[in-house]
Coordinates of C-alpha atoms in Angstrom, one line a residue:
I296 CA -82.0 -11.1 -225.9
P297 CA -81.4 -7.3 -225.2
A298 CA -79.4 -6.4 -222.2
F299 CA -82.2 -4.8 -220.4
L300 CA -84.4 -7.9 -220.8
A301 CA -81.8 -10.5 -219.8
R302 CA -83.1 -10.7 -216.2
Q303 CA -86.8 -11.2 -217.3
T304 CA -87.1 -14.9 -216.7
D305 CA -90.4 -15.4 -218.5
F306 CA -89.0 -13.6 -221.6
V307 CA -85.7 -15.5 -221.5
V308 CA -87.6 -18.9 -221.2
E309 CA -90.0 -18.1 -224.1
V310 CA -87.1 -17.1 -226.4
A311 CA -85.3 -20.2 -225.5
R312 CA -88.3 -22.4 -226.1
A313 CA -88.5 -21.1 -229.7
G314 CA -85.6 -23.5 -230.4
K315 CA -83.6 -20.9 -232.3
P316 CA -80.0 -19.8 -231.5
V317 CA -80.1 -17.3 -228.6
N318 CA -77.8 -14.3 -228.4
I319 CA -77.8 -13.0 -224.8
K320 CA -76.4 -9.5 -224.4
K321 CA -74.9 -9.1 -220.9
P322 CA -76.5 -6.2 -219.1
Q323 CA -74.2 -3.3 -218.2
F324 CA -75.1 -3.8 -214.5
M325 CA -74.2 -7.6 -214.4
S326 CA -70.8 -9.1 -213.7
P327 CA -69.4 -11.5 -216.2
T328 CA -70.0 -14.5 -213.9
Q329 CA -73.6 -13.6 -213.2
I330 CA -74.5 -14.3 -216.9
K331 CA -74.5 -18.0 -216.0
H332 CA -78.0 -17.6 -214.5
V333 CA -79.4 -16.4 -217.8
V334 CA -77.6 -19.2 -219.7
N335 CA -79.0 -21.7 -217.2
K336 CA -82.6 -20.5 -217.8
C337 CA -82.1 -21.1 -221.5
R338 CA -80.7 -24.5 -221.0
E339 CA -83.4 -25.5 -218.5
A340 CA -85.9 -24.5 -221.2
G341 CA -84.3 -27.0 -223.5
N342 CA -82.0 -24.7 -225.6
D343 CA -78.3 -25.3 -225.5
N344 CA -77.6 -23.1 -228.6
V345 CA -76.6 -20.0 -226.7
M346 CA -74.0 -17.3 -227.4
L347 CA -73.1 -14.4 -225.2
C348 CA -72.5 -10.8 -226.1
E349 CA -70.4 -8.4 -224.0
R350 CA -71.2 -4.7 -224.4
G351 CA -69.4 -3.2 -221.4
T352 CA -70.1 -2.5 -217.8
C353 CA -71.3 0.7 -216.1
F354 CA -68.4 2.7 -214.8
G355 CA -69.9 5.6 -212.9
Y356 CA -73.1 7.0 -214.2
D357 CA -72.5 7.8 -217.9
N358 CA -69.6 5.6 -219.0
L359 CA -69.0 2.0 -220.1
V360 CA -65.8 0.0 -219.8
V361 CA -64.9 -3.4 -221.1
D362 CA -63.0 -5.7 -218.8
M363 CA -61.0 -8.0 -221.1
L364 CA -60.7 -10.6 -218.2
G365 CA -64.5 -10.9 -218.3
F366 CA -64.6 -12.6 -221.7
R367 CA -62.9 -15.7 -220.2
Q368 CA -65.1 -15.6 -217.2
M369 CA -68.2 -15.6 -219.3
K370 CA -66.9 -18.5 -221.4
E371 CA -66.1 -20.5 -218.3
V372 CA -69.4 -20.1 -216.5
S373 CA -71.4 -20.8 -219.7
N374 CA -69.6 -24.1 -220.5
N375 CA -67.8 -22.5 -223.5
A376 CA -70.6 -20.7 -225.2
P377 CA -69.4 -18.5 -228.1
I378 CA -68.6 -15.0 -226.9
I379 CA -69.4 -12.0 -229.2
F380 CA -68.1 -8.5 -228.5
D381 CA -70.5 -5.6 -229.2
V382 CA -67.6 -3.2 -229.8
T383 CA -69.5 -0.1 -230.9
H384 CA -72.1 -0.2 -228.1
S385 CA -69.2 -0.6 -225.7
L386 CA -68.0 2.9 -226.8
Q387 CA -71.3 4.6 -225.9
N388 CA -71.3 7.3 -223.2
R389 CA -74.1 9.6 -222.2
D390 CA -74.0 13.3 -221.9
P391 CA -75.8 13.8 -218.5
L392 CA -77.7 16.8 -220.0
G393 CA -78.2 15.4 -223.5
D394 CA -81.1 13.5 -224.9
A395 CA -79.0 10.8 -226.8
S396 CA -76.0 8.6 -226.2
G397 CA -72.6 10.0 -227.1
G398 CA -69.7 7.8 -228.2
R399 CA -66.0 7.4 -228.9
R400 CA -65.9 6.1 -232.4
G401 CA -62.2 6.9 -232.7
Q402 CA -61.5 4.0 -230.4
V403 CA -63.4 1.3 -232.2
L404 CA -60.4 -0.3 -234.0
E405 CA -58.2 -0.5 -230.9
L406 CA -61.0 -1.9 -228.8
A407 CA -62.0 -4.5 -231.5
R408 CA -58.3 -5.6 -231.9
A409 CA -58.0 -6.0 -228.1
G410 CA -61.2 -8.0 -228.0
M411 CA -60.2 -10.3 -230.8
A412 CA -56.8 -10.8 -229.1
V413 CA -58.5 -12.8 -226.4
G414 CA -59.9 -15.3 -228.9
L415 CA -63.5 -14.3 -229.3
A416 CA -66.0 -16.0 -231.6
G417 CA -67.0 -12.7 -233.3
L418 CA -67.8 -9.0 -233.2
F419 CA -71.0 -7.1 -233.4
L420 CA -70.8 -3.5 -234.5
E421 CA -72.8 -0.6 -235.9
A422 CA -71.7 0.9 -239.2
H423 CA -73.3 3.8 -241.1
E424 CA -72.4 5.7 -244.3
D425 CA -72.6 9.0 -242.4
P426 CA -72.4 8.3 -238.7
D427 CA -72.9 12.0 -237.8
R428 CA -76.3 11.8 -239.4
A429 CA -77.4 8.4 -238.1
R430 CA -80.7 8.3 -236.2
C431 CA -79.2 6.2 -233.4
D432 CA -75.7 5.1 -232.2
G433 CA -74.0 7.5 -234.7
P434 CA -71.3 8.7 -232.2
S435 CA -70.0 5.2 -231.7
A436 CA -70.7 3.8 -235.3
L437 CA -68.0 2.9 -237.7
P438 CA -68.1 4.9 -241.0
L439 CA -69.2 2.5 -243.7
D440 CA -66.2 3.4 -245.9
K441 CA -63.9 2.1 -243.2
L442 CA -65.6 -1.2 -242.7
E443 CA -63.6 -3.3 -245.1
P444 CA -60.1 -2.1 -243.9
F445 CA -61.4 -2.4 -240.3
L446 CA -62.4 -6.1 -240.9
V447 CA -59.1 -6.9 -242.6
Q448 CA -57.2 -5.7 -239.6
V449 CA -59.5 -7.4 -237.1
K450 CA -59.5 -10.6 -239.0
A451 CA -55.7 -10.6 -239.1
V452 CA -55.6 -10.3 -235.3
D453 CA -58.1 -13.1 -235.0
D454 CA -56.2 -15.4 -237.4
L455 CA -52.9 -14.8 -235.6
V456 CA -54.4 -15.5 -232.1
K457 CA -56.2 -18.6 -233.2
S458 CA -53.0 -19.9 -234.9
F459 CA -51.3 -20.3 -231.6
E460 CA -51.1 -23.7 -229.9
P461 CA -53.0 -23.6 -226.6
L462 CA -50.8 -22.8 -223.7
E463 CA -52.1 -23.7 -220.2
I464 CA -50.8 -21.5 -217.5
R465 CA -51.8 -22.2 -213.9

Protein backbone atom coordinates (compact mmCIF):
# COMPACT_ATOMS: atom_id res chain seq x y z
CA ILE A 1 0.00 0.00 0.00
CA PRO A 2 1.62 3.27 -1.06
CA ALA A 3 2.32 5.80 1.68
CA PHE A 4 -0.17 8.33 0.35
CA LEU A 5 -2.98 5.73 0.34
CA ALA A 6 -2.32 4.17 3.75
CA ARG A 7 -5.04 6.26 5.42
CA GLN A 8 -7.69 5.44 2.82
CA THR A 9 -9.72 2.91 4.79
CA ASP A 10 -11.74 1.52 1.87
CA PHE A 11 -8.57 0.93 -0.14
CA VAL A 12 -6.70 -0.68 2.77
CA VAL A 13 -9.63 -3.01 3.52
CA GLU A 14 -10.02 -4.09 -0.12
CA VAL A 15 -6.31 -4.80 -0.45
CA ALA A 16 -6.41 -6.83 2.77
CA ARG A 17 -9.46 -8.80 1.60
CA ALA A 18 -7.52 -9.99 -1.46
CA GLY A 19 -5.80 -12.41 0.91
CA LYS A 20 -2.29 -11.67 -0.38
CA PRO A 21 0.63 -10.40 1.72
CA VAL A 22 0.24 -6.66 2.33
CA ASN A 23 3.23 -4.30 2.43
CA ILE A 24 2.15 -1.04 4.08
CA LYS A 25 4.44 1.90 3.48
CA LYS A 26 4.31 4.28 6.46
CA PRO A 27 3.33 7.75 5.28
CA GLN A 28 5.90 10.50 5.82
CA PHE A 29 3.38 12.42 7.94
CA MET A 30 2.58 9.50 10.27
CA SER A 31 4.40 8.62 13.49
CA PRO A 32 5.75 5.08 13.88
CA THR A 33 3.08 4.22 16.47
CA GLN A 34 0.18 5.49 14.36
CA ILE A 35 0.81 2.73 11.80
CA LYS A 36 -1.02 0.36 14.16
CA HIS A 37 -4.35 1.75 12.91
CA VAL A 38 -3.55 0.72 9.34
CA VAL A 39 -2.38 -2.71 10.49
CA ASN A 40 -5.57 -3.15 12.52
CA LYS A 41 -7.70 -2.38 9.45
CA CYS A 42 -5.94 -5.17 7.56
CA ARG A 43 -6.33 -7.61 10.41
CA GLU A 44 -9.99 -6.72 10.93
CA ALA A 45 -10.50 -7.46 7.22
CA GLY A 46 -9.11 -10.95 7.85
CA ASN A 47 -5.50 -10.54 6.74
CA ASP A 48 -2.72 -11.04 9.28
CA ASN A 49 -0.01 -11.32 6.61
CA VAL A 50 1.20 -7.73 6.95
CA MET A 51 4.65 -6.18 6.68
CA LEU A 52 5.52 -2.54 7.27
CA CYS A 53 7.84 -0.31 5.29
CA GLU A 54 9.59 2.78 6.67
CA ARG A 55 10.50 5.48 4.21
CA GLY A 56 11.26 8.43 6.46
CA THR A 57 9.36 11.22 8.14
CA CYS A 58 8.92 14.81 7.00
CA PHE A 59 11.48 17.08 8.58
CA GLY A 60 10.57 20.56 7.48
CA TYR A 61 9.06 20.97 4.04
CA ASP A 62 11.51 19.34 1.68
CA ASN A 63 13.47 16.79 3.68
CA LEU A 64 12.98 13.30 5.08
CA VAL A 65 14.73 11.78 8.07
CA VAL A 66 14.67 8.24 9.44
CA ASP A 67 14.32 7.79 13.17
CA MET A 68 16.02 4.48 13.98
CA LEU A 69 13.98 4.28 17.21
CA GLY A 70 10.82 4.13 15.10
CA PHE A 71 11.60 0.68 13.72
CA ARG A 72 11.13 -0.94 17.13
CA GLN A 73 8.01 1.12 17.80
CA MET A 74 6.49 -0.06 14.51
CA LYS A 75 7.32 -3.67 15.36
CA GLU A 76 5.81 -3.39 18.84
CA VAL A 77 2.51 -1.76 17.80
CA SER A 78 2.05 -4.25 14.95
CA ASN A 79 2.56 -7.41 17.04
CA ASN A 80 5.93 -8.09 15.43
CA ALA A 81 5.11 -7.56 11.77
CA PRO A 82 8.24 -7.74 9.59
CA ILE A 83 9.76 -4.28 9.09
CA ILE A 84 11.22 -3.32 5.71
CA PHE A 85 13.32 -0.18 5.20
CA ASP A 86 12.92 1.76 1.96
CA VAL A 87 16.43 3.14 2.10
CA THR A 88 16.55 5.01 -1.23
CA HIS A 89 13.19 6.78 -0.91
CA SER A 90 14.31 7.83 2.57
CA LEU A 91 17.10 9.77 0.89
CA GLN A 92 14.81 11.85 -1.29
CA ASN A 93 14.60 15.58 -0.82
CA ARG A 94 12.82 18.13 -2.90
CA ASP A 95 14.17 21.24 -4.49
CA PRO A 96 11.44 23.76 -3.62
CA LEU A 97 11.75 25.31 -7.08
CA GLY A 98 12.34 22.04 -8.95
CA ASP A 99 9.89 19.77 -10.68
CA ALA A 100 11.32 16.47 -9.40
CA SER A 101 12.68 14.95 -6.22
CA GLY A 102 16.34 15.31 -5.45
CA GLY A 103 18.28 12.81 -3.42
CA ARG A 104 21.39 11.94 -1.47
CA ARG A 105 22.52 8.71 -3.09
CA GLY A 106 25.98 9.05 -1.52
CA GLN A 107 24.45 8.18 1.86
CA VAL A 108 22.62 5.00 0.79
CA LEU A 109 25.19 2.55 2.18
CA GLU A 110 25.57 4.17 5.59
CA LEU A 111 21.79 4.48 6.01
CA ALA A 112 21.24 0.86 4.91
CA ARG A 113 23.90 -0.38 7.34
CA ALA A 114 22.35 1.62 10.17
CA GLY A 115 18.91 0.23 9.38
CA MET A 116 20.07 -3.36 9.25
CA ALA A 117 21.90 -2.86 12.56
CA VAL A 118 18.52 -2.69 14.31
CA GLY A 119 17.51 -6.14 13.05
CA LEU A 120 15.13 -5.39 10.19
CA ALA A 121 13.47 -8.05 8.04
CA GLY A 122 14.73 -6.48 4.82
CA LEU A 123 15.47 -3.53 2.58
CA PHE A 124 13.71 -1.96 -0.37
CA LEU A 125 15.85 0.12 -2.70
CA GLU A 126 15.96 1.60 -6.17
CA ALA A 127 18.88 0.71 -8.43
CA HIS A 128 19.55 1.86 -11.99
CA GLU A 129 22.40 1.28 -14.43
CA ASP A 130 22.70 5.05 -14.91
CA PRO A 131 20.90 6.85 -12.05
CA ASP A 132 21.60 10.30 -13.48
CA ARG A 133 19.48 9.33 -16.51
CA ALA A 134 16.71 7.49 -14.63
CA ARG A 135 13.17 8.71 -15.30
CA CYS A 136 12.35 8.76 -11.61
CA ASP A 137 14.17 8.50 -8.29
CA GLY A 138 17.58 8.76 -9.96
CA PRO A 139 19.13 11.15 -7.42
CA SER A 140 18.60 8.61 -4.64
CA ALA A 141 19.04 5.39 -6.67
CA LEU A 142 22.00 3.07 -6.21
CA PRO A 143 24.13 2.60 -9.35
CA LEU A 144 23.48 -0.95 -10.56
CA ASP A 145 27.20 -1.77 -10.73
CA LYS A 146 27.40 -1.10 -6.97
CA LEU A 147 24.46 -3.38 -6.09
CA GLU A 148 26.40 -6.59 -5.45
CA PRO A 149 29.10 -5.07 -3.18
CA PHE A 150 26.36 -3.04 -1.47
CA LEU A 151 24.38 -6.21 -0.71
CA VAL A 152 27.49 -8.03 0.52
CA GLN A 153 28.14 -5.29 3.09
CA VAL A 154 24.52 -4.96 4.16
CA LYS A 155 24.13 -8.74 4.49
CA ALA A 156 27.29 -8.88 6.62
CA VAL A 157 25.79 -6.34 9.04
CA ASP A 158 22.50 -8.24 9.07
CA ASP A 159 24.21 -11.58 9.75
CA LEU A 160 26.30 -10.09 12.55
CA VAL A 161 23.35 -8.45 14.31
CA LYS A 162 21.14 -11.53 14.00
CA SER A 163 23.93 -13.75 15.40
CA PHE A 164 23.72 -12.08 18.81
CA GLU A 165 21.79 -13.64 21.67
CA PRO A 166 18.81 -11.46 22.61
CA LEU A 167 19.66 -9.12 25.46
CA GLU A 168 16.74 -7.67 27.35
CA ILE A 169 17.44 -4.23 28.77
CA ARG A 170 14.76 -2.52 30.85
